[in-house]
Amino acid sequence: MLALASVAAAGVVLLGGCGQASAPKSAGHAAPVTGPAELWPGSKPAPAASPATGGQEKPQPLTAVPRVPSGDIRKVSAGSVLLAQIDADKRRDQPVFDEGEERTIRACAGRPGSGSCPVRAPEYHDLTGDGKDELIVGVRSGSNLLIIYAYTLKNGVVTSILGSTSSPQSVEVADHKLVIHEPGDAPGYESRTVYAWDARHQVMTIQDVGYGRRAPASPTPSGR
């Protein structure tokens, strides 16, 4: 019995030593995970698939937009940001919209999301993970295209971090990522493009492109 007790005691010492040597260490503060938030719910989905394109190599400041010393991008008119973007694209000889579309956009940019205006209501979500919202602007173009821009503030300057063209079934933000769902070639299937913040290049870039079965719509809770 004494021998068994000695062996058991030795085992306890060994286990205690291993536990002490491999004690867990804190990895530091983790950014909070956010659930999916659909952008522009209720919008008519695209009738056909079209691979999402976009992303840009570097951030593009819109110096024509007044600086925002408060650091709150909600203080900026989304319409003025979009018009500054259109002007900047034309100066680079890279216009996105034709003349007719541009006239329509300019006529209603101050009332995004209203009536037949192709400019959707602005959305605000944290895409960079710094706890501050970015501005997301969507503009219908042609029969089924959606142009999506995303902007952040850099030292008070409104700066473009994403320009994407797609034919989405739906668009959402989940865990700081912009996710575009597009109809697939076969019924019940969809393609999915995920844009994520690239801290090195300071822009949103394509992180993943996938194709699979469309997730069923979540049922609406009773009483709502």
C-alpha atoms as a printed R data frame, in Angstrom:
    type eleno elety resid chain resno       x      y       z
1   ATOM     1    CA   MET     A     1   0.000  0.000   0.000
2   ATOM     2    CA   LEU     A     2   2.839  2.374   0.843
3   ATOM     3    CA   ALA     A     3   4.425  1.724  -2.558
4   ATOM     4    CA   LEU     A     4   1.145  2.440  -4.360
5   ATOM     5    CA   ALA     A     5   0.682  5.648  -2.387
6   ATOM     6    CA   SER     A     6   4.164  6.787  -3.335
7   ATOM     7    CA   VAL     A     7   3.516  6.128  -7.032
8   ATOM     8    CA   ALA     A     8   0.221  8.000  -6.864
9   ATOM     9    CA   ALA     A     9   1.850 10.948  -5.150
10  ATOM    10    CA   ALA     A    10   4.543 11.053  -7.818
11  ATOM    11    CA   GLY     A    11   1.871 11.075 -10.505
12  ATOM    12    CA   VAL     A    12   0.165 14.031  -8.871
13  ATOM    13    CA   VAL     A    13   3.452 15.942  -8.803
14  ATOM    14    CA   LEU     A    14   4.081 15.205 -12.481
15  ATOM    15    CA   LEU     A    15   0.598 16.232 -13.498
16  ATOM    16    CA   GLY     A    16   0.827 19.377 -11.441
17  ATOM    17    CA   GLY     A    17   4.106 20.264 -13.088
18  ATOM    18    CA   CYS     A    18   2.735 19.729 -16.605
19  ATOM    19    CA   GLY     A    19  -0.330 21.825 -15.850
20  ATOM    20    CA   GLN     A    20   1.841 24.642 -14.552
21  ATOM    21    CA   ALA     A    21   4.175 24.590 -17.562
22  ATOM    22    CA   SER     A    22   1.327 24.700 -20.088
23  ATOM    23    CA   ALA     A    23  -0.913 27.187 -18.312
24  ATOM    24    CA   PRO     A    24  -3.069 29.106 -20.840
25  ATOM    25    CA   LYS     A    25  -1.921 32.581 -21.763
26  ATOM    26    CA   SER     A    26  -4.130 35.432 -22.898
27  ATOM    27    CA   ALA     A    27  -4.007 36.193 -26.640
28  ATOM    28    CA   GLY     A    28  -5.093 39.754 -26.005
29  ATOM    29    CA   HIS     A    29  -8.297 41.598 -26.840
30  ATOM    30    CA   ALA     A    30 -10.411 39.954 -29.552
31  ATOM    31    CA   ALA     A    31 -12.633 42.002 -31.852
32  ATOM    32    CA   PRO     A    32 -16.344 41.310 -31.229
33  ATOM    33    CA   VAL     A    33 -18.060 39.046 -33.768
34  ATOM    34    CA   THR     A    34 -21.133 40.550 -35.376
35  ATOM    35    CA   GLY     A    35 -24.011 38.610 -36.886
36  ATOM    36    CA   PRO     A    36 -25.208 38.967 -40.482
37  ATOM    37    CA   ALA     A    37 -27.014 42.212 -41.277
38  ATOM    38    CA   GLU     A    38 -28.768 42.315 -44.647
39  ATOM    39    CA   LEU     A    39 -28.322 45.506 -46.636
40  ATOM    40    CA   TRP     A    40 -31.302 46.941 -48.527
41  ATOM    41    CA   PRO     A    41 -33.760 44.156 -47.588
42  ATOM    42    CA   GLY     A    42 -36.762 43.866 -49.835
43  ATOM    43    CA   SER     A    43 -34.878 44.949 -52.954
44  ATOM    44    CA   LYS     A    44 -35.755 43.056 -56.110
45  ATOM    45    CA   PRO     A    45 -33.166 40.284 -56.628
46  ATOM    46    CA   ALA     A    46 -31.219 39.995 -59.852
47  ATOM    47    CA   PRO     A    47 -32.698 37.629 -62.454
48  ATOM    48    CA   ALA     A    48 -29.402 36.204 -63.680
49  ATOM    49    CA   ALA     A    49 -25.955 35.423 -62.355
50  ATOM    50    CA   SER     A    50 -23.038 37.718 -63.031
51  ATOM    51    CA   PRO     A    51 -19.704 37.223 -61.248
52  ATOM    52    CA   ALA     A    52 -18.988 39.994 -58.771
53  ATOM    53    CA   THR     A    53 -16.089 42.204 -59.659
54  ATOM    54    CA   GLY     A    54 -14.333 44.946 -57.848
55  ATOM    55    CA   GLY     A    55 -11.778 45.636 -55.201
56  ATOM    56    CA   GLN     A    56  -9.106 48.242 -55.672
57  ATOM    57    CA   GLU     A    57  -5.365 48.260 -55.210
58  ATOM    58    CA   LYS     A    58  -5.168 51.249 -52.897
59  ATOM    59    CA   PRO     A    59  -7.453 53.618 -50.979
60  ATOM    60    CA   GLN     A    60  -8.649 56.644 -52.911
61  ATOM    61    CA   PRO     A    61  -9.258 59.850 -50.917
62  ATOM    62    CA   LEU     A    62 -12.112 62.064 -52.056
63  ATOM    63    CA   THR     A    63 -10.578 65.439 -51.325
64  ATOM    64    CA   ALA     A    64 -13.562 67.263 -52.842
65  ATOM    65    CA   VAL     A    65 -15.651 66.193 -49.842
66  ATOM    66    CA   PRO     A    66 -15.206 68.439 -46.763
67  ATOM    67    CA   ARG     A    67 -13.066 66.953 -43.999
68  ATOM    68    CA   VAL     A    68 -14.828 65.358 -41.031
69  ATOM    69    CA   PRO     A    69 -12.850 66.287 -37.899
70  ATOM    70    CA   SER     A    70 -15.356 64.509 -35.634
71  ATOM    71    CA   GLY     A    71 -14.385 61.132 -37.089
72  ATOM    72    CA   ASP     A    72 -18.058 60.214 -37.614
73  ATOM    73    CA   ILE     A    73 -18.730 59.399 -41.259
74  ATOM    74    CA   ARG     A    74 -22.474 59.720 -40.618
75  ATOM    75    CA   LYS     A    75 -21.928 63.470 -40.548
76  ATOM    76    CA   VAL     A    76 -21.223 63.422 -44.300
77  ATOM    77    CA   SER     A    77 -23.955 63.502 -46.930
78  ATOM    78    CA   ALA     A    78 -23.926 60.149 -48.726
79  ATOM    79    CA   GLY     A    79 -25.153 61.911 -51.871
80  ATOM    80    CA   SER     A    80 -22.234 64.352 -51.869
81  ATOM    81    CA   VAL     A    81 -19.805 61.451 -51.438
82  ATOM    82    CA   LEU     A    82 -21.320 59.612 -54.403
83  ATOM    83    CA   LEU     A    83 -21.185 62.703 -56.632
84  ATOM    84    CA   ALA     A    84 -17.555 63.279 -55.636
85  ATOM    85    CA   GLN     A    85 -16.864 59.653 -56.570
86  ATOM    86    CA   ILE     A    86 -18.489 60.095 -59.982
87  ATOM    87    CA   ASP     A    87 -16.439 63.235 -60.627
88  ATOM    88    CA   ALA     A    88 -13.213 61.508 -59.524
89  ATOM    89    CA   ASP     A    89 -13.887 58.546 -61.833
90  ATOM    90    CA   LYS     A    90 -14.488 60.908 -64.764
91  ATOM    91    CA   ARG     A    91 -11.229 62.764 -64.072
92  ATOM    92    CA   ARG     A    92  -9.433 59.411 -64.240
93  ATOM    93    CA   ASP     A    93 -11.275 58.725 -67.509
94  ATOM    94    CA   GLN     A    94 -12.969 55.737 -65.837
95  ATOM    95    CA   PRO     A    95 -16.674 56.677 -65.720
96  ATOM    96    CA   VAL     A    96 -18.933 54.000 -64.257
97  ATOM    97    CA   PHE     A    97 -22.315 55.399 -65.326
98  ATOM    98    CA   ASP     A    98 -23.486 56.581 -68.720
99  ATOM    99    CA   GLU     A    99 -24.677 60.165 -69.204
100 ATOM   100    CA   GLY     A   100 -28.345 59.344 -68.690
101 ATOM   101    CA   GLU     A   101 -27.682 57.463 -65.471
102 ATOM   102    CA   GLU     A   102 -25.455 60.245 -64.201
103 ATOM   103    CA   ARG     A   103 -28.162 62.859 -64.790
104 ATOM   104    CA   THR     A   104 -30.674 60.731 -62.883
105 ATOM   105    CA   ILE     A   105 -28.228 60.188 -60.012
106 ATOM   106    CA   ARG     A   106 -27.407 63.880 -59.743
107 ATOM   107    CA   ALA     A   107 -31.095 64.765 -59.697
108 ATOM   108    CA   CYS     A   108 -31.877 62.564 -56.693
109 ATOM   109    CA   ALA     A   109 -28.545 62.069 -54.883
110 ATOM   110    CA   GLY     A   110 -29.811 64.254 -52.058
111 ATOM   111    CA   ARG     A   111 -32.762 61.865 -51.544
112 ATOM   112    CA   PRO     A   112 -31.193 58.378 -51.640
113 ATOM   113    CA   GLY     A   113 -33.638 55.524 -51.293
114 ATOM   114    CA   SER     A   114 -36.608 57.566 -52.481
115 ATOM   115    CA   GLY     A   115 -39.031 56.578 -55.215
116 ATOM   116    CA   SER     A   116 -37.374 55.702 -58.505
117 ATOM   117    CA   CYS     A   117 -33.964 57.042 -57.463
118 ATOM   118    CA   PRO     A   118 -31.283 54.469 -58.373
119 ATOM   119    CA   VAL     A   119 -29.268 55.434 -55.280
120 ATOM   120    CA   ARG     A   120 -30.185 53.223 -52.347
121 ATOM   121    CA   ALA     A   121 -30.379 54.482 -48.784
122 ATOM   122    CA   PRO     A   122 -26.909 54.633 -47.210
123 ATOM   123    CA   GLU     A   123 -25.838 51.832 -44.886
124 ATOM   124    CA   TYR     A   124 -23.382 52.145 -41.995
125 ATOM   125    CA   HIS     A   125 -21.385 49.170 -40.721
126 ATOM   126    CA   ASP     A   126 -17.943 48.574 -39.251
127 ATOM   127    CA   LEU     A   127 -15.936 46.967 -42.061
128 ATOM   128    CA   THR     A   128 -12.417 47.627 -40.766
129 ATOM   129    CA   GLY     A   129 -12.893 46.222 -37.273
130 ATOM   130    CA   ASP     A   130 -11.884 49.439 -35.502
131 ATOM   131    CA   GLY     A   131 -15.269 49.943 -33.867
132 ATOM   132    CA   LYS     A   132 -16.274 52.810 -36.185
133 ATOM   133    CA   ASP     A   133 -18.814 52.610 -38.973
134 ATOM   134    CA   GLU     A   134 -17.979 52.859 -42.643
135 ATOM   135    CA   LEU     A   135 -20.372 54.252 -45.262
136 ATOM   136    CA   ILE     A   136 -21.767 51.809 -47.838
137 ATOM   137    CA   VAL     A   137 -23.503 53.198 -50.922
138 ATOM   138    CA   GLY     A   138 -25.398 51.140 -53.482
139 ATOM   139    CA   VAL     A   139 -26.467 52.363 -56.933
140 ATOM   140    CA   ARG     A   140 -28.581 50.473 -59.457
141 ATOM   141    CA   SER     A   141 -27.176 50.519 -62.966
142 ATOM   142    CA   GLY     A   142 -28.720 49.119 -66.135
143 ATOM   143    CA   SER     A   143 -31.308 46.367 -65.754
144 ATOM   144    CA   ASN     A   144 -29.838 44.298 -62.939
145 ATOM   145    CA   LEU     A   145 -26.437 45.611 -61.874
146 ATOM   146    CA   LEU     A   146 -25.635 47.055 -58.466
147 ATOM   147    CA   ILE     A   147 -22.580 49.248 -57.959
148 ATOM   148    CA   ILE     A   148 -21.409 49.133 -54.336
149 ATOM   149    CA   TYR     A   149 -18.979 51.632 -52.846
150 ATOM   150    CA   ALA     A   150 -17.561 51.623 -49.331
151 ATOM   151    CA   TYR     A   151 -15.875 54.571 -47.629
152 ATOM   152    CA   THR     A   152 -13.927 55.127 -44.430
153 ATOM   153    CA   LEU     A   153 -12.372 58.173 -42.797
154 ATOM   154    CA   LYS     A   154  -8.598 58.596 -42.800
155 ATOM   155    CA   ASN     A   155  -7.522 61.588 -40.758
156 ATOM   156    CA   GLY     A   156 -10.926 63.122 -41.414
157 ATOM   157    CA   VAL     A   157 -10.792 62.559 -45.197
158 ATOM   158    CA   VAL     A   158 -13.512 60.461 -46.832
159 ATOM   159    CA   THR     A   159 -11.647 57.647 -48.567
160 ATOM   160    CA   SER     A   160 -12.900 54.982 -50.965
161 ATOM   161    CA   ILE     A   161 -11.970 51.435 -49.918
162 ATOM   162    CA   LEU     A   162 -14.229 49.407 -52.230
163 ATOM   163    CA   GLY     A   163 -15.856 49.644 -55.631
164 ATOM   164    CA   SER     A   164 -17.773 46.519 -56.727
165 ATOM   165    CA   THR     A   165 -20.152 45.616 -59.548
166 ATOM   166    CA   SER     A   166 -22.492 42.633 -59.210
167 ATOM   167    CA   SER     A   167 -25.996 41.292 -59.859
168 ATOM   168    CA   PRO     A   168 -26.895 40.345 -56.302
169 ATOM   169    CA   GLN     A   169 -29.687 38.245 -54.901
170 ATOM   170    CA   SER     A   170 -28.850 39.812 -51.557
171 ATOM   171    CA   VAL     A   171 -26.048 41.713 -49.812
172 ATOM   172    CA   GLU     A   172 -25.098 41.480 -46.163
173 ATOM   173    CA   VAL     A   173 -22.422 42.416 -43.663
174 ATOM   174    CA   ALA     A   174 -21.258 39.687 -41.280
175 ATOM   175    CA   ASP     A   175 -18.256 39.781 -38.924
176 ATOM   176    CA   HIS     A   176 -16.975 42.985 -40.598
177 ATOM   177    CA   LYS     A   177 -17.128 41.363 -44.058
178 ATOM   178    CA   LEU     A   178 -19.268 42.396 -47.019
179 ATOM   179    CA   VAL     A   179 -20.935 39.323 -48.545
180 ATOM   180    CA   ILE     A   180 -22.613 39.404 -51.959
181 ATOM   181    CA   HIS     A   181 -24.976 36.534 -52.840
182 ATOM   182    CA   GLU     A   182 -25.783 36.126 -56.538
183 ATOM   183    CA   PRO     A   183 -28.162 33.707 -58.281
184 ATOM   184    CA   GLY     A   184 -26.460 30.569 -59.544
185 ATOM   185    CA   ASP     A   185 -26.852 28.938 -62.923
186 ATOM   186    CA   ALA     A   186 -29.017 26.172 -61.423
187 ATOM   187    CA   PRO     A   187 -32.198 26.687 -59.386
188 ATOM   188    CA   GLY     A   188 -31.528 26.679 -55.663
189 ATOM   189    CA   TYR     A   189 -27.835 27.512 -56.048
190 ATOM   190    CA   GLU     A   190 -25.923 30.736 -55.584
191 ATOM   191    CA   SER     A   191 -22.460 32.198 -55.855
192 ATOM   192    CA   ARG     A   192 -21.021 34.067 -52.895
193 ATOM   193    CA   THR     A   193 -18.267 36.685 -52.917
194 ATOM   194    CA   VAL     A   194 -16.756 37.812 -49.622
195 ATOM   195    CA   TYR     A   195 -14.901 41.117 -49.309
196 ATOM   196    CA   ALA     A   196 -12.747 41.601 -46.209
197 ATOM   197    CA   TRP     A   197 -10.588 44.406 -44.862
198 ATOM   198    CA   ASP     A   198  -6.951 44.164 -45.956
199 ATOM   199    CA   ALA     A   199  -5.017 46.019 -43.261
200 ATOM   200    CA   ARG     A   200  -1.814 45.960 -45.292
201 ATOM   201    CA   HIS     A   201  -3.284 47.656 -48.359
202 ATOM   202    CA   GLN     A   202  -6.004 49.553 -46.440
203 ATOM   203    CA   VAL     A   203  -8.810 48.461 -48.793
204 ATOM   204    CA   MET     A   204 -11.503 45.788 -49.010
205 ATOM   205    CA   THR     A   205 -10.348 42.844 -51.110
206 ATOM   206    CA   ILE     A   206 -11.952 39.577 -52.213
207 ATOM   207    CA   GLN     A   207 -11.280 37.021 -49.503
208 ATOM   208    CA   ASP     A   208 -13.365 34.141 -50.808
209 ATOM   209    CA   VAL     A   209 -15.540 33.131 -53.758
210 ATOM   210    CA   GLY     A   210 -17.808 30.121 -53.413
211 ATOM   211    CA   TYR     A   211 -20.713 28.334 -55.089
212 ATOM   212    CA   GLY     A   212 -23.305 26.178 -53.406
213 ATOM   213    CA   ARG     A   213 -26.914 25.709 -52.366
214 ATOM   214    CA   ARG     A   214 -28.766 28.835 -51.375
215 ATOM   215    CA   ALA     A   215 -29.440 29.038 -47.657
216 ATOM   216    CA   PRO     A   216 -33.163 28.996 -46.840
217 ATOM   217    CA   ALA     A   217 -34.647 32.285 -45.720
218 ATOM   218    CA   SER     A   218 -35.009 32.664 -41.955
219 ATOM   219    CA   PRO     A   219 -38.647 32.556 -40.821
220 ATOM   220    CA   THR     A   220 -40.071 35.818 -39.533
221 ATOM   221    CA   PRO     A   221 -40.672 35.651 -35.760
222 ATOM   222    CA   SER     A   222 -44.328 35.696 -34.751
223 ATOM   223    CA   GLY     A   223 -45.729 38.985 -33.585
224 ATOM   224    CA   ARG     A   224 -43.540 41.096 -35.876
